[in-house]
Short mmCIF file of C-alpha atoms and ligand atoms in Angstrom, two decimals:
data_model
loop_
_atom_site.label_atom_id
_atom_site.label_comp_id
_atom_site.label_asym_id
_atom_site.label_seq_id
_atom_site.Cartn_x
_atom_site.Cartn_y
_atom_site.Cartn_z
CA UNK N 22 0.17 20.33 -6.56
CA UNK N 23 -1.85 17.93 -4.41
CA UNK N 24 -4.11 18.96 -1.56
CA UNK N 25 -1.56 17.60 0.95
CA UNK N 26 1.21 19.77 -0.48
CA UNK N 27 -1.00 22.88 -0.41
CA UNK N 28 -1.53 22.32 3.32
CA UNK N 29 2.18 22.10 4.08
CA UNK N 30 3.06 24.70 6.73
CA UNK N 31 6.48 23.56 7.88
CA UNK N 32 9.16 26.16 7.24
CA UNK N 33 12.61 24.67 6.71
CA UNK N 34 14.00 27.76 4.99
CA UNK N 35 17.79 27.74 5.15
CA UNK N 36 17.97 24.39 6.99
CA UNK N 37 20.13 21.51 5.84
CA UNK N 38 18.72 17.99 5.87
CA UNK N 39 20.18 14.56 5.16
CA UNK N 40 17.57 12.09 3.92
CA UNK N 41 18.68 8.48 3.45
CA UNK N 42 16.92 6.19 0.98
CA UNK N 43 15.97 9.27 -1.06
CA UNK N 44 15.84 7.43 -4.39
CA UNK N 45 12.37 5.93 -3.89
CA UNK N 46 9.25 5.63 -1.76
CA UNK N 47 9.03 7.49 1.54
CA UNK N 48 12.57 8.88 1.29
CA UNK N 49 12.00 10.40 -2.15
CA UNK N 50 8.72 11.98 -1.03
CA UNK N 51 10.44 13.32 2.12
CA UNK N 52 13.38 14.81 0.20
CA UNK N 53 11.02 16.57 -2.20
CA UNK N 54 8.69 17.83 0.56
CA UNK N 55 11.64 19.13 2.61
CA UNK N 56 13.12 20.92 -0.40
CA UNK N 57 9.73 22.47 -1.14
CA UNK N 58 9.63 23.66 2.48
CA UNK N 59 12.93 25.50 1.89
CA UNK N 60 15.58 22.99 3.01
CA UNK N 61 18.75 22.04 1.17
CA UNK N 62 18.65 18.26 1.06
CA UNK N 63 21.41 15.69 0.66
CA UNK N 64 19.65 12.62 -0.75
CA UNK N 65 21.51 9.37 -0.02
CA UNK N 66 21.10 5.89 -1.52
CA UNK N 67 23.03 3.38 -3.61
CA UNK N 68 21.47 4.01 -7.05
CA UNK N 69 22.72 7.23 -8.63
CA UNK N 70 19.97 7.34 -11.30
CA UNK N 71 17.22 6.95 -8.70
CA UNK N 72 18.69 9.82 -6.66
CA UNK N 73 19.03 11.96 -9.80
CA UNK N 74 15.35 11.33 -10.55
CA UNK N 75 14.51 12.62 -7.05
CA UNK N 76 16.83 15.61 -7.44
CA UNK N 77 15.13 16.48 -10.75
CA UNK N 78 12.01 17.40 -8.72
CA UNK N 79 13.71 20.32 -6.94
CA UNK N 80 16.99 22.25 -7.27
CA UNK N 81 17.43 22.13 -3.47
CA UNK N 82 18.17 18.38 -3.60
CA UNK N 83 21.73 17.08 -4.16
CA UNK N 84 22.26 13.37 -4.89
CA UNK N 85 24.90 11.58 -2.83
CA UNK N 86 25.30 7.92 -3.84
CA UNK N 87 26.57 5.72 -1.01
CA UNK N 88 26.07 2.25 0.43
CA UNK N 89 25.29 3.06 4.06
CA UNK N 90 26.57 -0.34 5.19
CA UNK N 91 30.11 0.54 4.08
CA UNK N 92 32.21 1.34 7.16
CA UNK N 93 33.36 4.75 5.91
CA UNK N 94 29.95 5.83 4.51
CA UNK N 95 28.36 7.53 7.56
CA UNK N 96 31.32 9.90 8.10
CA UNK N 97 31.51 10.64 4.35
CA UNK N 98 27.79 11.44 4.17
CA UNK N 99 28.00 13.89 7.09
CA UNK N 100 31.10 15.48 5.53
CA UNK N 101 29.36 15.83 2.15
CA UNK N 102 26.54 17.83 3.76
CA UNK N 103 28.85 20.11 5.75
CA UNK N 104 31.23 20.60 2.80
CA UNK N 105 28.27 21.75 0.64
CA UNK N 106 26.39 23.84 3.18
CA UNK N 107 28.43 24.11 6.41
CA UNK N 108 25.78 22.68 8.73
CA UNK N 109 23.33 19.85 9.43
CA UNK N 110 19.94 20.66 10.98
CA UNK N 111 17.95 17.51 10.23
CA UNK N 112 18.85 13.84 9.83
CA UNK N 113 16.16 11.54 8.46
CA UNK N 114 17.23 7.91 8.92
CA UNK N 115 14.86 6.42 6.35
CA UNK N 116 16.90 3.90 4.30
CA UNK N 117 15.83 0.44 5.32
CA UNK N 118 14.84 -2.96 4.03
CA UNK N 119 12.22 -5.51 4.89
CA UNK N 120 12.78 -9.27 4.91
CA UNK N 121 10.45 -12.19 5.33
CA UNK N 122 12.33 -14.90 7.24
CA UNK N 123 10.40 -17.50 9.22
CA UNK N 124 12.31 -18.82 12.24
CA UNK N 125 12.97 -22.18 10.54
CA UNK N 126 14.75 -20.32 7.70
CA UNK N 127 16.88 -18.06 9.91
CA UNK N 128 20.11 -17.20 8.13
CA UNK N 129 22.97 -15.44 9.94
CA UNK N 130 24.07 -13.43 6.90
CA UNK N 131 20.52 -12.17 6.21
CA UNK N 132 20.06 -11.19 9.86
CA UNK N 133 23.39 -9.36 9.86
CA UNK N 134 22.60 -7.53 6.58
CA UNK N 135 19.18 -6.45 7.85
CA UNK N 136 20.54 -5.10 11.13
CA UNK N 137 23.51 -3.48 9.37
CA UNK N 138 21.11 -1.36 7.29
CA UNK N 139 18.16 -0.88 9.68
CA UNK N 140 20.04 -0.43 12.97
CA UNK N 141 23.82 0.02 12.63
CA UNK N 142 23.83 2.47 9.68
CA UNK N 143 21.36 4.93 11.28
CA UNK N 144 23.37 4.74 14.51
CA UNK N 145 26.69 5.51 12.83
CA UNK N 146 25.18 8.28 10.69
CA UNK N 147 23.56 9.88 13.75
CA UNK N 148 26.93 9.71 15.54
CA UNK N 149 28.72 11.28 12.55
CA UNK N 150 26.13 14.07 12.30
CA UNK N 151 25.95 14.67 16.06
CA UNK N 152 28.56 17.43 16.42
CA UNK N 153 26.69 19.41 13.74
CA UNK N 154 23.25 18.63 15.17
CA UNK N 155 24.52 19.86 18.56
CA UNK N 156 25.72 23.13 16.99
CA UNK N 157 22.35 23.73 15.35
CA UNK N 158 20.12 22.24 18.09
CA UNK N 159 18.99 20.02 15.25
CA UNK N 160 16.79 16.97 15.10
CA UNK N 161 16.76 13.30 14.09
CA UNK N 162 13.75 11.52 12.62
CA UNK N 163 14.08 7.73 12.49
CA UNK N 164 11.74 5.72 10.28
CA UNK N 165 10.34 2.70 12.12
CA UNK N 166 7.19 0.74 11.20
CA UNK N 167 3.92 -0.37 12.74
CA UNK N 168 5.85 -3.62 13.15
CA UNK N 169 8.36 -1.89 15.43
CA UNK N 170 5.74 -2.37 18.14
CA UNK N 171 3.51 -5.15 16.74
CA UNK N 172 4.54 -8.76 16.10
CA UNK N 173 5.13 -9.82 12.49
CA UNK N 174 4.94 -13.60 12.10
CA UNK N 175 7.36 -14.65 9.34
CA UNK N 176 9.17 -11.32 9.53
CA UNK N 177 10.39 -11.32 13.13
CA UNK N 178 13.84 -9.92 12.39
CA UNK N 179 12.43 -6.98 10.44
CA UNK N 180 10.09 -6.27 13.36
CA UNK N 181 12.99 -6.63 15.81
CA UNK N 182 15.15 -4.22 13.79
CA UNK N 183 12.35 -1.63 13.90
CA UNK N 184 11.80 -2.23 17.64
CA UNK N 185 15.52 -1.48 18.00
CA UNK N 186 15.21 1.84 16.16
CA UNK N 187 12.30 2.80 18.45
CA UNK N 188 14.40 2.12 21.56
CA UNK N 189 17.35 4.00 20.05
CA UNK N 190 14.95 6.90 19.46
CA UNK N 191 13.81 7.02 23.09
CA UNK N 192 17.29 6.53 24.52
CA UNK N 193 18.94 9.14 22.25
CA UNK N 194 16.09 11.56 23.00
CA UNK N 195 16.97 11.48 26.71
CA UNK N 196 20.70 11.42 26.07
CA UNK N 197 20.58 14.48 23.78
CA UNK N 198 17.77 16.49 25.42
CA UNK N 199 20.20 18.52 27.57
CA UNK N 200 21.83 19.70 24.33
CA UNK N 201 18.54 20.64 22.70
CA UNK N 202 18.70 17.90 20.04
CA UNK N 203 15.27 16.30 19.53
CA UNK N 204 14.88 12.68 18.40
CA UNK N 205 11.57 11.21 17.25
CA UNK N 206 10.42 8.31 15.08
CA UNK N 207 7.68 7.84 12.54
CA UNK N 208 6.14 4.39 12.26
CA UNK N 209 4.30 4.02 8.95
CA UNK N 210 2.01 1.17 8.06
CA UNK N 211 2.00 -0.43 4.59
CA UNK N 212 2.85 2.36 2.13
CA UNK N 213 3.35 2.39 -1.65
CA UNK N 214 7.10 2.08 -2.34
CA UNK N 215 9.73 -0.23 -3.81
CA UNK N 216 10.09 -2.08 -0.48
CA UNK N 217 8.30 -5.30 -1.49
CA UNK N 218 10.09 -5.65 -4.82
CA UNK N 219 13.42 -4.77 -3.11
CA UNK N 220 12.73 -7.71 -0.73
CA UNK N 221 12.83 -9.98 -3.79
CA UNK N 222 9.12 -10.88 -3.91
CA UNK N 223 7.44 -11.81 -7.21
CA UNK N 224 4.89 -9.41 -8.78
CA UNK N 225 1.98 -11.80 -8.14
CA UNK N 226 2.94 -12.16 -4.47
CA UNK N 227 3.31 -8.38 -4.14
CA UNK N 228 -0.21 -7.83 -5.52
CA UNK N 229 -1.60 -10.45 -3.13
CA UNK N 230 0.20 -8.91 -0.12
CA UNK N 231 -0.98 -5.39 -1.03
CA UNK N 232 -4.59 -6.55 -1.33
CA UNK N 233 -4.43 -8.40 2.00
CA UNK N 234 -2.84 -5.39 3.72
CA UNK N 235 -5.44 -2.95 2.40
CA UNK N 236 -8.19 -5.30 3.62
CA UNK N 237 -6.70 -5.36 7.15
CA UNK N 238 -6.28 -1.57 7.45
CA UNK N 239 -9.32 0.01 9.18
CA UNK N 240 -9.22 3.06 6.86
CA UNK N 241 -9.34 0.61 3.94
CA UNK N 242 -6.22 1.50 1.96
CA UNK N 243 -2.41 1.50 1.97
CA UNK N 244 -0.60 4.80 2.52
CA UNK N 245 0.94 7.16 -0.03
CA UNK N 246 4.59 8.16 0.49
CA UNK N 247 3.62 11.84 0.19
CA UNK N 248 1.23 11.70 3.15
CA UNK N 249 3.81 9.84 5.25
CA UNK N 250 6.43 12.47 4.29
CA UNK N 251 4.23 15.25 5.66
CA UNK N 252 4.55 13.71 9.13
CA UNK N 253 8.33 13.42 8.80
CA UNK N 254 8.29 17.17 8.14
CA UNK N 255 6.11 17.84 11.16
CA UNK N 256 8.44 15.90 13.45
CA UNK N 257 11.44 17.77 11.97
CA UNK N 258 9.70 21.16 12.11
CA UNK N 259 11.98 23.65 13.92
CA UNK N 260 8.78 25.05 15.49
CA UNK N 261 8.11 21.71 17.20
CA UNK N 262 10.46 22.45 20.07
CA UNK N 263 8.84 20.41 22.87
CA UNK N 264 8.41 17.03 21.20
CA UNK N 265 11.08 14.40 21.71
CA UNK N 266 11.37 10.66 22.23
CA UNK N 267 8.04 9.94 20.57
CA UNK N 268 7.08 7.26 18.06
CA UNK N 269 4.19 8.43 15.88
CA UNK N 270 2.30 5.69 14.07
CA UNK N 271 0.64 6.61 10.77
CA UNK N 272 -1.02 3.47 9.42
CA UNK N 273 -4.73 3.99 8.80
CA UNK N 274 -5.47 2.39 12.19
CA UNK N 275 -3.67 -0.92 11.52
CA UNK N 276 -1.98 -0.84 14.94
CA UNK N 277 -5.39 -1.08 16.62
CA UNK N 278 -6.88 -3.81 14.45
N1 NAP J 19 6.60 0.99 2.55
C1 NAP J 19 6.15 0.46 3.66
O1 NAP J 19 5.13 -0.23 3.67
C2 NAP J 19 6.85 0.72 4.96
C3 NAP J 19 6.17 0.49 6.15
C4 NAP J 19 6.81 0.73 7.35
C5 NAP J 19 8.11 1.19 7.36
N2 NAP J 19 8.76 1.40 6.19
C6 NAP J 19 10.15 1.89 6.26
O2 NAP J 19 10.25 3.07 5.49
C7 NAP J 19 11.59 3.24 5.07
C8 NAP J 19 11.60 3.56 3.59
O3 NAP J 19 11.19 2.43 2.85
P1 NAP J 19 10.23 2.50 1.58
O4 NAP J 19 9.00 1.81 1.96
O5 NAP J 19 10.15 3.88 1.03
O6 NAP J 19 10.99 1.47 0.62
P2 NAP J 19 11.96 1.64 -0.61
O7 NAP J 19 11.26 2.33 -1.72
O8 NAP J 19 12.52 0.29 -0.84
O9 NAP J 19 13.10 2.61 -0.04
C9 NAP J 19 14.24 2.20 0.66
C10 NAP J 19 15.40 3.07 0.22
O10 NAP J 19 16.57 2.70 0.95
C11 NAP J 19 17.68 2.72 0.06
N3 NAP J 19 18.68 1.76 0.52
C12 NAP J 19 18.53 0.40 0.64
N4 NAP J 19 19.69 -0.15 1.02
C13 NAP J 19 20.60 0.86 1.12
C14 NAP J 19 21.97 0.92 1.45
N5 NAP J 19 22.67 -0.18 1.76
N6 NAP J 19 22.60 2.14 1.47
C15 NAP J 19 21.90 3.25 1.15
N7 NAP J 19 20.58 3.26 0.84
C16 NAP J 19 19.95 2.08 0.81
C17 NAP J 19 17.11 2.29 -1.29
O11 NAP J 19 17.84 2.84 -2.36
P3 NAP J 19 19.00 2.00 -3.12
O12 NAP J 19 18.43 0.64 -3.38
O13 NAP J 19 19.27 2.80 -4.33
O14 NAP J 19 20.15 1.99 -2.17
C18 NAP J 19 15.71 2.88 -1.27
O15 NAP J 19 15.65 4.14 -1.91
C19 NAP J 19 12.32 1.95 5.45
O16 NAP J 19 13.05 2.14 6.64
C20 NAP J 19 11.19 0.96 5.67
O17 NAP J 19 11.53 -0.07 6.54
C21 NAP J 19 8.16 1.17 5.00
#
């Protein structure tokens, strides 16, 4: 057990969480950390084997393969959680993709695919889970990025999709506050995951990008998914009853540089 895990205080005993993108990176670390904190976790993603590998870390995790861009997927995911456990306390909208697309190369299909995953899918899943979140006075944690509030030359549509999730977070927080449902976002900086290879970049380019990112981060290194996951847990913590509508950046100081 790492030092970070030993210092985990969040108690999610008996809670039910949906974590999207649970087959790798930040989502896998979040699913495992939530299960260790006592939650029953429905881990969602397209690749069954990747989800099984996550589930192998803890018996509290159940794999639910689904493509979140499919029209029927959000309702089916919410149903899968309630069929298994009868409730939903926490929704972590983590599945997402990055795309480098300079303005001159703007492609309508790529823009649509990016927004379908990063903006529409979390919206529809939150809507599907809402009746259950209302019942439980539950909480939503959306995963944004440092680039949700900083410009990203060459990746403007990724940045715009994350800016959208930050505004959804603030608007839903106000909309749902009267019902006791809290909505916050976590905005990580560059973190070890499969995101760069999933964006189709070559190994040599990935190494170069990682080196350049680490050099720009004031604390001198990229993040680990496990340390990012700890902050997802803190935002979801049932004891954190007076925090809503916030976007917490965890990026080694990159936002300030
Ligand atoms: N790593 C970073 O540097 C960083 C920085 C800031 C923000 N973020 C954000 O953090 C979140 C997690 O990303 P990550 O860095 O952990 O990258 P990752 O390892 O690529 O994880 C993304 C996950 O989303 C799942 N996913 C992709 N398309 C999907 C779809 N259509 N339906 C269902 N699941 C889908 C993927 O699984 P399948 O391929 O099996 O579906 C994968 O497990 C994303 O929202 C990302 O934008 C990451």
